[in-house]
Coordinates of C-alpha atoms in Angstrom, one line a residue:
Chain A
M289 CA 26.4 -12.8 -18.3
K290 CA 23.3 -11.2 -19.6
L291 CA 20.8 -10.3 -16.9
I292 CA 18.3 -8.2 -18.9
E293 CA 18.0 -8.2 -22.7
V294 CA 16.0 -5.4 -24.2
K295 CA 15.0 -5.9 -27.8
D296 CA 13.4 -3.2 -29.9
L297 CA 11.5 -1.7 -27.0
K298 CA 8.7 0.7 -28.1
K299 CA 6.3 2.8 -26.1
Y300 CA 3.9 4.8 -28.2
Y301 CA 1.2 7.2 -27.1
N302 CA -1.8 8.6 -29.1
K303 CA -1.7 6.0 -31.9
G304 CA 2.1 6.5 -32.3
A305 CA 1.9 10.3 -32.6
I306 CA 4.2 10.4 -29.5
K307 CA 7.0 8.0 -29.5
A308 CA 8.4 7.9 -25.9
L309 CA 10.5 4.9 -26.8
D310 CA 11.3 4.2 -30.4
G311 CA 13.1 0.8 -30.7
V312 CA 15.7 0.6 -27.9
T313 CA 17.9 -2.5 -28.0
V314 CA 20.5 -3.1 -25.2
D315 CA 21.8 -5.8 -23.0
I316 CA 22.4 -5.4 -19.3
N317 CA 25.0 -7.7 -17.9
K318 CA 25.4 -8.9 -14.4
G319 CA 27.5 -6.4 -12.4
D320 CA 27.0 -3.6 -14.9
V321 CA 26.6 -0.1 -13.6
M322 CA 24.8 1.4 -16.6
V323 CA 24.1 5.1 -16.5
V324 CA 21.5 6.5 -18.8
I325 CA 21.9 10.2 -19.8
G326 CA 20.1 12.5 -22.2
P327 CA 18.0 15.6 -22.4
S328 CA 14.6 15.7 -20.7
G329 CA 11.8 14.1 -22.7
S330 CA 14.3 11.7 -24.3
G331 CA 12.7 8.6 -22.9
K332 CA 15.2 7.7 -20.2
S333 CA 12.7 7.4 -17.4
T334 CA 10.2 5.6 -19.7
F335 CA 13.0 3.1 -20.6
L336 CA 13.8 2.5 -16.9
R337 CA 10.2 2.2 -15.8
S338 CA 9.5 -0.2 -18.7
L339 CA 12.2 -2.6 -17.3
N340 CA 9.9 -3.6 -14.4
L341 CA 6.7 -2.9 -16.4
L342 CA 5.6 0.2 -14.4
E343 CA 5.1 1.4 -18.0
E344 CA 3.7 -1.2 -20.3
P345 CA 5.6 -1.1 -23.5
T346 CA 3.6 -1.1 -26.8
G347 CA 6.2 -3.2 -28.6
G348 CA 9.4 -5.2 -28.2
E349 CA 10.7 -7.6 -25.7
I350 CA 12.3 -7.5 -22.3
L351 CA 14.0 -10.7 -21.3
F352 CA 14.8 -10.9 -17.6
N353 CA 16.8 -14.0 -16.7
G354 CA 15.7 -15.3 -20.1
V355 CA 11.9 -14.8 -19.5
D356 CA 10.1 -12.3 -21.6
I357 CA 8.2 -10.3 -19.0
T358 CA 6.3 -8.2 -21.6
K359 CA 4.2 -11.3 -22.4
K360 CA 1.0 -12.0 -20.4
K361 CA 1.7 -15.8 -20.6
V362 CA 4.9 -17.8 -20.4
R363 CA 6.0 -21.4 -20.9
N364 CA 6.8 -22.9 -17.5
A365 CA 9.3 -25.7 -16.8
E366 CA 6.9 -28.4 -17.9
G367 CA 6.3 -26.6 -21.1
K368 CA 2.8 -25.5 -20.2
M369 CA 1.6 -21.9 -20.9
V370 CA 0.9 -20.2 -17.6
K371 CA 0.1 -16.7 -16.6
L372 CA 3.2 -14.6 -16.0
D373 CA 3.6 -13.5 -12.4
I374 CA 5.0 -10.1 -12.8
D375 CA 5.1 -9.6 -9.0
Q376 CA 7.7 -12.3 -8.8
H377 CA 10.0 -10.6 -11.3
R378 CA 9.5 -7.2 -9.7
Q379 CA 10.8 -8.5 -6.4
K380 CA 14.1 -9.1 -8.1
M381 CA 14.3 -5.6 -9.4
G382 CA 14.7 -2.9 -6.8
M383 CA 13.4 0.5 -7.8
V384 CA 14.4 3.9 -6.4
F385 CA 12.2 6.9 -7.4
Q386 CA 13.0 10.6 -7.8
H387 CA 10.4 11.4 -5.1
F388 CA 11.4 8.6 -2.8
N389 CA 7.8 7.2 -2.5
L390 CA 8.2 6.1 1.1
F391 CA 5.0 5.1 2.7
P392 CA 4.1 8.1 4.9
H393 CA 1.8 6.2 7.3
K394 CA 4.4 3.7 8.2
T395 CA 7.6 4.0 10.3
I396 CA 11.0 3.5 8.6
M397 CA 11.1 0.0 10.1
E398 CA 7.6 -0.8 8.8
N399 CA 8.5 0.7 5.4
M400 CA 11.4 -1.7 5.2
T401 CA 9.9 -4.9 6.6
L402 CA 6.4 -4.7 5.0
A403 CA 7.3 -6.3 1.7
P404 CA 9.7 -8.9 3.0
I405 CA 7.1 -10.0 5.5
Q406 CA 4.1 -9.9 3.2
V407 CA 5.7 -11.0 -0.1
K408 CA 8.6 -13.2 1.0
H409 CA 6.9 -14.4 4.2
M410 CA 10.0 -13.6 6.2
S411 CA 9.4 -13.6 10.0
Q412 CA 9.1 -10.2 11.6
A413 CA 12.1 -10.8 13.8
D414 CA 14.4 -11.7 10.9
A415 CA 13.1 -8.9 8.8
E416 CA 13.7 -6.4 11.6
A417 CA 17.2 -7.7 12.3
K418 CA 18.0 -7.4 8.6
A419 CA 16.5 -3.9 8.4
I420 CA 18.6 -2.7 11.4
K421 CA 21.8 -4.0 9.7
L422 CA 21.0 -2.2 6.5
L423 CA 20.0 1.0 8.3
E424 CA 23.3 1.0 10.2
R425 CA 25.1 0.6 6.9
V426 CA 23.6 3.8 5.6
G427 CA 24.1 5.6 8.9
L428 CA 20.5 5.7 9.9
G429 CA 20.4 2.9 12.6
D430 CA 18.8 5.3 15.1
R431 CA 15.9 6.4 12.9
A432 CA 14.1 3.0 12.6
D433 CA 11.0 4.3 14.5
A434 CA 10.8 7.7 12.8
Y435 CA 8.1 8.5 10.2
P436 CA 9.3 9.5 6.7
I437 CA 8.1 13.1 7.3
Q438 CA 10.7 13.4 10.1
L439 CA 13.6 12.8 7.8
S440 CA 15.5 15.0 5.3
G441 CA 15.3 14.3 1.6
G442 CA 18.8 12.7 1.6
Q443 CA 17.8 10.4 4.5
K444 CA 14.5 9.5 2.8
Q445 CA 16.3 8.5 -0.4
R446 CA 18.9 6.4 1.6
I447 CA 15.9 4.7 3.2
A448 CA 14.3 4.1 -0.1
I449 CA 17.5 2.5 -1.4
V450 CA 17.8 0.1 1.6
R451 CA 14.0 -0.6 1.4
A452 CA 14.6 -1.9 -2.1
L453 CA 17.7 -3.9 -0.9
M454 CA 15.5 -5.6 1.7
M455 CA 14.1 -7.7 -1.1
E456 CA 17.6 -8.8 -2.2
P457 CA 17.1 -7.7 -5.8
E458 CA 19.3 -8.8 -8.7
V459 CA 19.3 -5.4 -10.2
M460 CA 18.6 -1.9 -8.9
L461 CA 16.9 0.7 -11.0
F462 CA 17.4 4.3 -10.1
D463 CA 15.1 6.9 -11.6
E464 CA 16.8 10.3 -11.1
P465 CA 17.5 9.5 -7.5
T466 CA 19.1 12.9 -6.7
S467 CA 17.0 15.2 -8.8
A468 CA 14.6 16.1 -6.0
L469 CA 17.3 16.7 -3.4
D470 CA 18.9 19.8 -2.1
P471 CA 22.4 20.1 -3.4
E472 CA 24.1 19.4 -0.1
M473 CA 22.3 16.1 0.2
V474 CA 23.2 14.8 -3.2
G475 CA 26.6 13.6 -2.0
E476 CA 25.3 11.3 0.7
V477 CA 22.9 9.5 -1.7
L478 CA 25.6 9.1 -4.4
E479 CA 28.0 7.7 -1.8
V480 CA 25.5 4.9 -0.9
M481 CA 25.0 4.2 -4.6
K482 CA 28.8 4.1 -5.2
E483 CA 29.3 1.6 -2.3
L484 CA 26.5 -0.5 -3.8
A485 CA 28.3 -0.5 -7.2
E486 CA 31.6 -1.4 -5.6
E487 CA 29.9 -4.4 -4.0
G488 CA 29.0 -5.6 -7.5
M489 CA 25.3 -4.8 -7.6
T490 CA 23.9 -4.6 -11.1
M491 CA 22.5 -1.0 -11.5
V492 CA 20.7 1.0 -14.1
V493 CA 20.8 4.7 -13.2
V494 CA 19.0 7.5 -14.9
T495 CA 20.7 10.6 -13.7
H496 CA 21.9 14.1 -14.5
E497 CA 25.0 13.7 -12.3
M498 CA 27.7 13.5 -14.9
G499 CA 30.3 13.2 -12.3
F500 CA 28.7 10.0 -11.0
A501 CA 28.3 8.6 -14.5
R502 CA 32.0 9.2 -15.3
E503 CA 33.3 7.9 -12.0
V504 CA 31.0 5.0 -11.1
G505 CA 29.4 3.9 -14.3
N506 CA 31.1 1.3 -16.5
R507 CA 28.7 1.8 -19.4
V508 CA 26.9 5.0 -20.4
L509 CA 23.9 5.2 -22.7
F510 CA 22.9 8.4 -24.4
M511 CA 19.2 8.7 -25.3
A512 CA 17.4 11.4 -27.3
D513 CA 13.9 11.4 -28.8
G514 CA 13.1 7.9 -27.5
K515 CA 16.1 6.4 -29.3
L516 CA 19.4 5.0 -28.0
L517 CA 21.9 7.2 -29.9
E518 CA 25.2 6.3 -28.5
Q519 CA 26.6 3.9 -25.9
G520 CA 30.0 3.1 -24.6
T521 CA 32.4 3.5 -21.7
P522 CA 32.3 6.8 -19.8
E523 CA 35.7 7.6 -21.4
E524 CA 34.2 7.1 -24.9
I525 CA 31.0 9.0 -24.2
F526 CA 32.5 12.0 -22.4
S527 CA 35.8 12.4 -24.0
H528 CA 35.1 11.2 -27.6
P529 CA 31.4 11.8 -28.3
Q530 CA 30.5 10.8 -31.8
C531 CA 27.0 12.1 -32.7
D532 CA 26.1 15.8 -32.9
R533 CA 23.2 15.4 -30.3
L534 CA 25.6 14.0 -27.7
Q535 CA 28.2 16.7 -28.4
D536 CA 25.5 19.4 -28.1
F537 CA 24.2 17.8 -24.9
L538 CA 27.6 17.5 -23.3
A539 CA 28.4 21.1 -24.2
K540 CA 25.3 22.2 -22.3
V541 CA 25.7 20.1 -19.2
L542 CA 29.5 20.0 -18.6
Chain B
M279 CA -52.2 29.4 20.2
G280 CA -50.9 28.7 23.7
S281 CA -49.0 25.6 22.5
S282 CA -46.3 27.7 20.9
L283 CA -45.3 29.2 24.2
I284 CA -42.6 27.2 26.0
T285 CA -43.3 26.7 29.7
A286 CA -42.1 24.6 32.5
A287 CA -45.5 23.1 32.8
G288 CA -45.3 22.2 29.1
F289 CA -42.0 20.3 29.7
A290 CA -43.6 18.5 32.7
K291 CA -46.5 17.5 30.4
A292 CA -44.2 16.3 27.6
W293 CA -41.9 14.5 30.1
R294 CA -44.8 12.2 31.1
Y295 CA -44.3 10.7 27.6
K296 CA -40.6 10.2 28.0
Q297 CA -40.9 6.5 27.2
M298 CA -41.8 7.5 23.7
F299 CA -38.6 9.5 23.4
V300 CA -36.6 6.5 24.6
D301 CA -38.3 4.2 22.0
G302 CA -37.7 6.9 19.4
L303 CA -34.1 7.1 20.4
V304 CA -33.7 3.3 20.1
C305 CA -35.3 3.5 16.7
T306 CA -33.2 6.4 15.4
V307 CA -30.0 4.7 16.6
S308 CA -30.8 1.3 15.1
L309 CA -32.0 3.0 11.9
S310 CA -28.7 5.0 11.6
L311 CA -26.4 2.1 12.6
L312 CA -27.9 -0.2 10.1
T313 CA -27.8 2.5 7.4
V314 CA -24.2 3.2 8.1
I315 CA -23.2 -0.4 7.9
L316 CA -25.3 -1.3 4.8
G317 CA -24.5 2.1 3.1
F318 CA -20.8 1.5 3.7
I319 CA -20.9 -2.0 2.2
L320 CA -22.9 -0.7 -0.8
A321 CA -20.5 2.2 -1.2
L322 CA -17.4 0.0 -1.2
F323 CA -19.0 -2.2 -3.8
L324 CA -19.9 0.9 -5.9
A325 CA -16.5 2.4 -5.5
V326 CA -14.9 -0.8 -6.8
L327 CA -17.2 -0.7 -9.8
R328 CA -16.4 3.0 -10.4
L329 CA -12.6 2.4 -10.3
S330 CA -12.8 -0.9 -12.2
N331 CA -10.8 -1.3 -15.4
W332 CA -13.0 -3.5 -17.5
H333 CA -13.3 -2.5 -21.2
P334 CA -15.1 -5.4 -23.0
F335 CA -15.2 -3.5 -26.3
R336 CA -11.5 -2.7 -26.3
G337 CA -11.0 -4.7 -29.4
V338 CA -13.4 -2.7 -31.7
A339 CA -10.9 0.2 -31.9
L340 CA -8.2 -1.9 -33.5
D341 CA -8.0 -2.5 -37.2
K342 CA -6.9 -5.9 -38.5
N343 CA -3.2 -5.0 -38.2
G344 CA -3.7 -4.3 -34.5
Y345 CA -3.3 -0.5 -34.8
L346 CA -5.8 2.0 -33.5
C347 CA -8.3 3.0 -36.2
N348 CA -9.5 6.5 -37.0
N349 CA -13.2 6.0 -36.3
S350 CA -13.9 8.2 -33.2
F351 CA -17.1 6.3 -32.3
R352 CA -15.3 3.0 -32.2
I353 CA -12.5 4.5 -30.1
L354 CA -15.2 5.9 -27.7
L355 CA -16.8 2.5 -27.5
S356 CA -13.5 0.8 -26.8
K357 CA -13.1 3.0 -23.7
F358 CA -16.6 2.2 -22.5
N359 CA -16.7 0.5 -19.1
P360 CA -20.2 -0.8 -18.4
L361 CA -19.5 -1.4 -14.7
S362 CA -18.3 2.0 -14.0
F363 CA -21.1 3.5 -16.1
L364 CA -23.8 1.7 -14.2
A365 CA -22.3 2.7 -10.8
S366 CA -22.0 6.3 -12.0
C367 CA -25.6 6.3 -13.1
Y368 CA -26.7 5.0 -9.7
V369 CA -24.6 7.6 -7.9
E370 CA -25.8 10.5 -10.0
I371 CA -29.5 9.6 -9.8
F372 CA -29.4 9.2 -6.0
R373 CA -27.5 12.4 -5.5
A374 CA -29.7 14.4 -7.8
T375 CA -33.1 13.5 -6.4
P376 CA -34.6 14.5 -3.0
M377 CA -34.3 12.0 -0.2
L378 CA -38.0 12.3 0.5
V379 CA -38.9 11.3 -3.1
Q380 CA -36.6 8.3 -2.8
L381 CA -38.1 7.3 0.5
F382 CA -41.7 7.5 -0.9
I383 CA -40.8 5.6 -4.0
I384 CA -39.2 2.8 -1.9
Y385 CA -42.1 2.7 0.5
Y386 CA -45.1 3.3 -1.7
I387 CA -43.9 1.6 -4.9
V388 CA -41.1 -0.8 -4.3
F389 CA -42.4 -2.3 -1.1
A390 CA -46.1 -1.8 -2.0
N391 CA -46.5 -5.4 -3.0
V392 CA -43.9 -7.0 -0.8
P393 CA -45.6 -8.6 2.2
L394 CA -43.4 -7.7 5.1
P395 CA -43.7 -9.5 8.5
T396 CA -45.5 -7.2 10.9
F397 CA -43.6 -8.0 14.2
K398 CA -42.1 -5.3 16.3
L399 CA -38.4 -4.8 16.9
F400 CA -37.4 -4.1 20.5
G401 CA -41.1 -4.3 21.4
S402 CA -42.1 -1.1 19.8
I403 CA -40.6 -0.5 16.3
R404 CA -42.9 -1.7 13.5
F405 CA -40.7 -3.7 11.1
D406 CA -42.8 -3.2 8.0
R407 CA -42.1 0.5 8.2
F408 CA -38.6 0.2 9.6
L409 CA -37.2 -1.9 6.8
P410 CA -38.2 0.3 3.9
G411 CA -36.7 3.2 5.9
V412 CA -33.4 1.4 6.3
V413 CA -33.4 0.5 2.6
A414 CA -34.1 4.0 1.4
L415 CA -31.5 5.6 3.7
S416 CA -28.8 3.0 2.8
L417 CA -29.3 3.4 -0.9
N418 CA -29.0 7.1 -0.5
S419 CA -26.0 7.2 1.8
G420 CA -24.3 4.5 -0.3
A421 CA -24.3 6.9 -3.3
Y422 CA -22.7 9.7 -1.2
L423 CA -20.2 7.4 0.6
C424 CA -19.2 5.8 -2.8
E425 CA -18.0 9.2 -4.0
I426 CA -16.2 9.9 -0.8
I427 CA -14.4 6.5 -0.9
R428 CA -13.5 6.9 -4.6
S429 CA -12.1 10.3 -4.1
G430 CA -10.1 9.0 -1.1
I431 CA -8.5 6.3 -3.1
Q432 CA -7.8 8.6 -6.1
S433 CA -6.2 11.2 -3.7
I434 CA -3.3 8.8 -3.0
D435 CA -0.3 9.6 -5.0
G436 CA 0.4 7.1 -7.8
G437 CA 4.0 6.9 -6.6
Q438 CA 2.7 4.9 -3.6
T439 CA 1.3 2.2 -5.8
E440 CA 4.4 2.2 -7.9
A441 CA 6.6 1.8 -4.9
A442 CA 4.5 -1.0 -3.5
R443 CA 4.2 -2.9 -6.8
S444 CA 8.0 -2.5 -7.5
L445 CA 8.6 -4.2 -4.2
G446 CA 6.7 -7.2 -5.5
M447 CA 3.4 -6.5 -3.7
S448 CA 0.3 -7.6 -5.6
Q449 CA -2.5 -5.2 -6.4
V450 CA -4.6 -6.5 -3.5
Q451 CA -1.7 -6.2 -1.0
N452 CA -1.0 -2.7 -2.3
M453 CA -4.7 -1.7 -1.7
R454 CA -4.7 -3.3 1.8
F455 CA -1.5 -2.1 3.2
I456 CA -0.7 1.1 1.3
V457 CA -3.6 2.8 -0.4
L458 CA -6.6 2.1 1.8
P459 CA -5.0 3.0 5.1
Q460 CA -4.0 6.3 3.7
A461 CA -7.2 6.8 1.9
I462 CA -9.4 6.1 4.9
K463 CA -7.3 8.5 7.0
N464 CA -7.9 11.2 4.4
I465 CA -11.6 10.7 4.1
L466 CA -12.4 10.2 7.8
P467 CA -13.7 13.8 8.2
A468 CA -16.0 13.3 5.2
I469 CA -17.2 10.0 6.5
A470 CA -17.9 11.5 9.9
N471 CA -19.9 14.2 8.2
E472 CA -21.9 11.5 6.3
F473 CA -22.6 9.5 9.5
V474 CA -23.9 12.6 11.2
T475 CA -26.0 13.4 8.2
I476 CA -27.5 9.9 8.3
I477 CA -28.5 10.3 11.9
K478 CA -30.1 13.7 11.1
E479 CA -31.7 12.5 7.8
S480 CA -33.2 9.4 9.5
S481 CA -35.8 11.8 10.8
I482 CA -37.3 11.9 7.4
C483 CA -38.5 8.3 8.0
Y484 CA -41.2 9.9 10.2
T485 CA -43.1 10.6 7.0
I486 CA -43.7 6.8 6.4
G487 CA -44.5 6.1 10.0
V488 CA -41.2 4.8 11.3
Q489 CA -41.3 5.4 15.1
E490 CA -38.1 7.4 15.5
I491 CA -37.6 10.6 17.5
M492 CA -39.7 12.9 15.3
Y493 CA -42.5 10.4 15.3
A494 CA -42.4 10.7 19.1
V495 CA -42.6 14.5 18.9
A496 CA -45.7 14.2 16.6
S497 CA -47.3 11.7 18.9
I498 CA -46.7 13.9 22.0
K499 CA -48.0 16.9 20.2
G500 CA -51.2 15.0 19.4
A501 CA -51.6 13.9 23.0
T502 CA -50.7 17.2 24.8
Y503 CA -51.3 19.9 22.2
R504 CA -47.7 21.1 23.0
I505 CA -45.1 21.3 20.2
G506 CA -42.3 23.5 21.4
E507 CA -41.2 21.5 24.4
P508 CA -41.1 18.1 22.6
L509 CA -39.2 19.7 19.8
I510 CA -36.6 21.2 22.2
I511 CA -36.2 17.7 23.8
A512 CA -35.8 16.2 20.3
T513 CA -33.2 18.8 19.4
L514 CA -31.2 17.9 22.5
V515 CA -31.5 14.2 21.8
Y516 CA -30.2 14.6 18.2
F517 CA -27.4 16.8 19.4
C518 CA -26.4 14.2 22.0
L519 CA -26.3 11.6 19.2
T520 CA -24.4 13.6 16.5
F521 CA -21.9 15.5 18.6
P522 CA -20.2 12.4 20.2
T523 CA -20.3 10.7 16.8
S524 CA -18.1 13.4 15.2
K525 CA -15.9 13.5 18.3
I526 CA -15.3 9.8 18.3
I527 CA -14.3 9.9 14.6
A528 CA -12.1 12.9 15.2
Y529 CA -10.3 10.8 17.8
F530 CA -9.6 8.0 15.3
E531 CA -8.5 10.6 12.8
K532 CA -5.9 11.8 15.2
K533 CA -4.8 8.3 16.0
M534 CA -4.3 7.4 12.3
S535 CA -2.3 10.6 11.5
A536 CA 0.9 9.6 13.3
G537 CA 2.8 9.8 10.1
D538 CA 1.8 13.4 9.6
R539 CA 3.5 14.8 12.7
R540 CA 7.1 15.9 12.6
N541 CA 7.5 15.5 16.4
G542 CA 6.0 11.9 16.5
N543 CA 6.5 9.6 19.4
E544 CA 9.6 7.8 18.2
G545 CA 10.7 7.1 21.8
A546 CA 7.5 5.3 22.7
K547 CA 7.6 3.0 19.7
K548 CA 11.3 2.3 20.3
A549 CA 10.6 1.3 23.9
K550 CA 7.7 -0.9 22.7
R551 CA 9.9 -2.8 20.3
K552 CA 12.8 -3.1 22.8
S553 CA 10.4 -4.8 25.2
A554 CA 9.2 -7.1 22.4
E555 CA 12.8 -8.0 21.7
V556 CA 13.4 -8.7 25.3
L557 CA 10.3 -11.0 25.3
N558 CA 11.6 -12.7 22.2
E559 CA 15.0 -13.2 23.8
Q560 CA 13.4 -14.7 26.9
E561 CA 11.3 -17.1 24.8
R562 CA 14.4 -18.2 23.0
T563 CA 16.4 -18.9 26.2
K564 CA 13.4 -20.7 27.5
A565 CA 13.3 -22.9 24.4
K566 CA 17.0 -23.6 24.8
M567 CA 16.4 -24.8 28.4

């Protein structure tokens, strides 16, 4: 079942002199673990950030559950044109950033419960109970009252993942989640992501971890110069790359 | 000139007029407090204008196919934000001209033809002088505070807003829970500085006859022919006003920076929540019974 349909997505800067995204078309199905790879500057992050409109695309469509979220107005159930509430759609898309972006002035518990309480109007007791459960799942049950600065990078990123899970998203977007981590902490974060994938969460992951792409991903996209050059199963991409750019890229990173 | 020599007898003489200092102190404090409040409100308003994203001429840069045109004037015009421009003009004018000039313009020109009621605040402060003083000080400090607030908001990493928005929070919620708490913590030292400056600069209102501390000094000088001793007393009074002000703000700064300390009080918070849980549990059992 299609969860997100991306049609001819474009993001131009400077009157089109810079084409960060140059017509990307792809479907993301429920349960997909889609890994996006490519050289830096290829538009991977722009593509991912466009999916929940952190970047506003200059052209194309993004259909999320059948609703085009790039439009300012949508037709509601009664057929009337109403203003599109992007906040509502963003709730259903969890996002994990390269630099964690935890709220430094709030404790871990507050980081996790703020949005559920304010946006979903969950009671504080329910939100905290849920947060404790998630924290225990990632092995950080005893750090609920710590501040982000007291945690290591790997711990921060695990918190960032469960903070996004608090909103019960339908899809999780990962923007180079391990690129800012010390090498020995990469494993603990990938482990959490792997568990998430095994539970059937739909995931879009921009990463340089080829091992993860090969092992956990069920689809791999290769992007370069803002274009989607090749896509397929990890087996197809890594063992039988078709285009020259991909062969070059793999020769450099593998 | 015997009056420039500071003597105990001089202090005794000046001390006879201590009621004037008390009145002056009341006036300075109310002048500063009102200025802080009005200036802050004005500054928030100006900062919102400065950071607004309103481009009414956005359309002029597009040709009929919807692409950006090559006319650089039209592109410049499309980026023009009148609200931000007006606020910037205000800030730059008030920051680039002397306080004394602003005060005189407000008092002698703006309020020249405005009939103000002539009653006395707290029994001694002449309102028709006091109000123009408050207005001039507020307009001036609003310009400075605006820049402080704007820089505070802009100093917060964009990733914070992205994280908040990606969790489904609205722009207003993002401002209220994420950006402003961090921004205010960052700018507290600058705000403290500005508050202290307001207390000190309020002395300039003496020139339009507002009966604050320096006015008391001048009056006592006229009555006793002593200037040194009243000035020393005034110095002490100002110090006793400004020093605690900066200390109180430093206390809040420390309180708000819990997230900056690696050895924070995790235990205390945990205990607090535990007890809250216990209370919740008790309430639930009560409800069951």
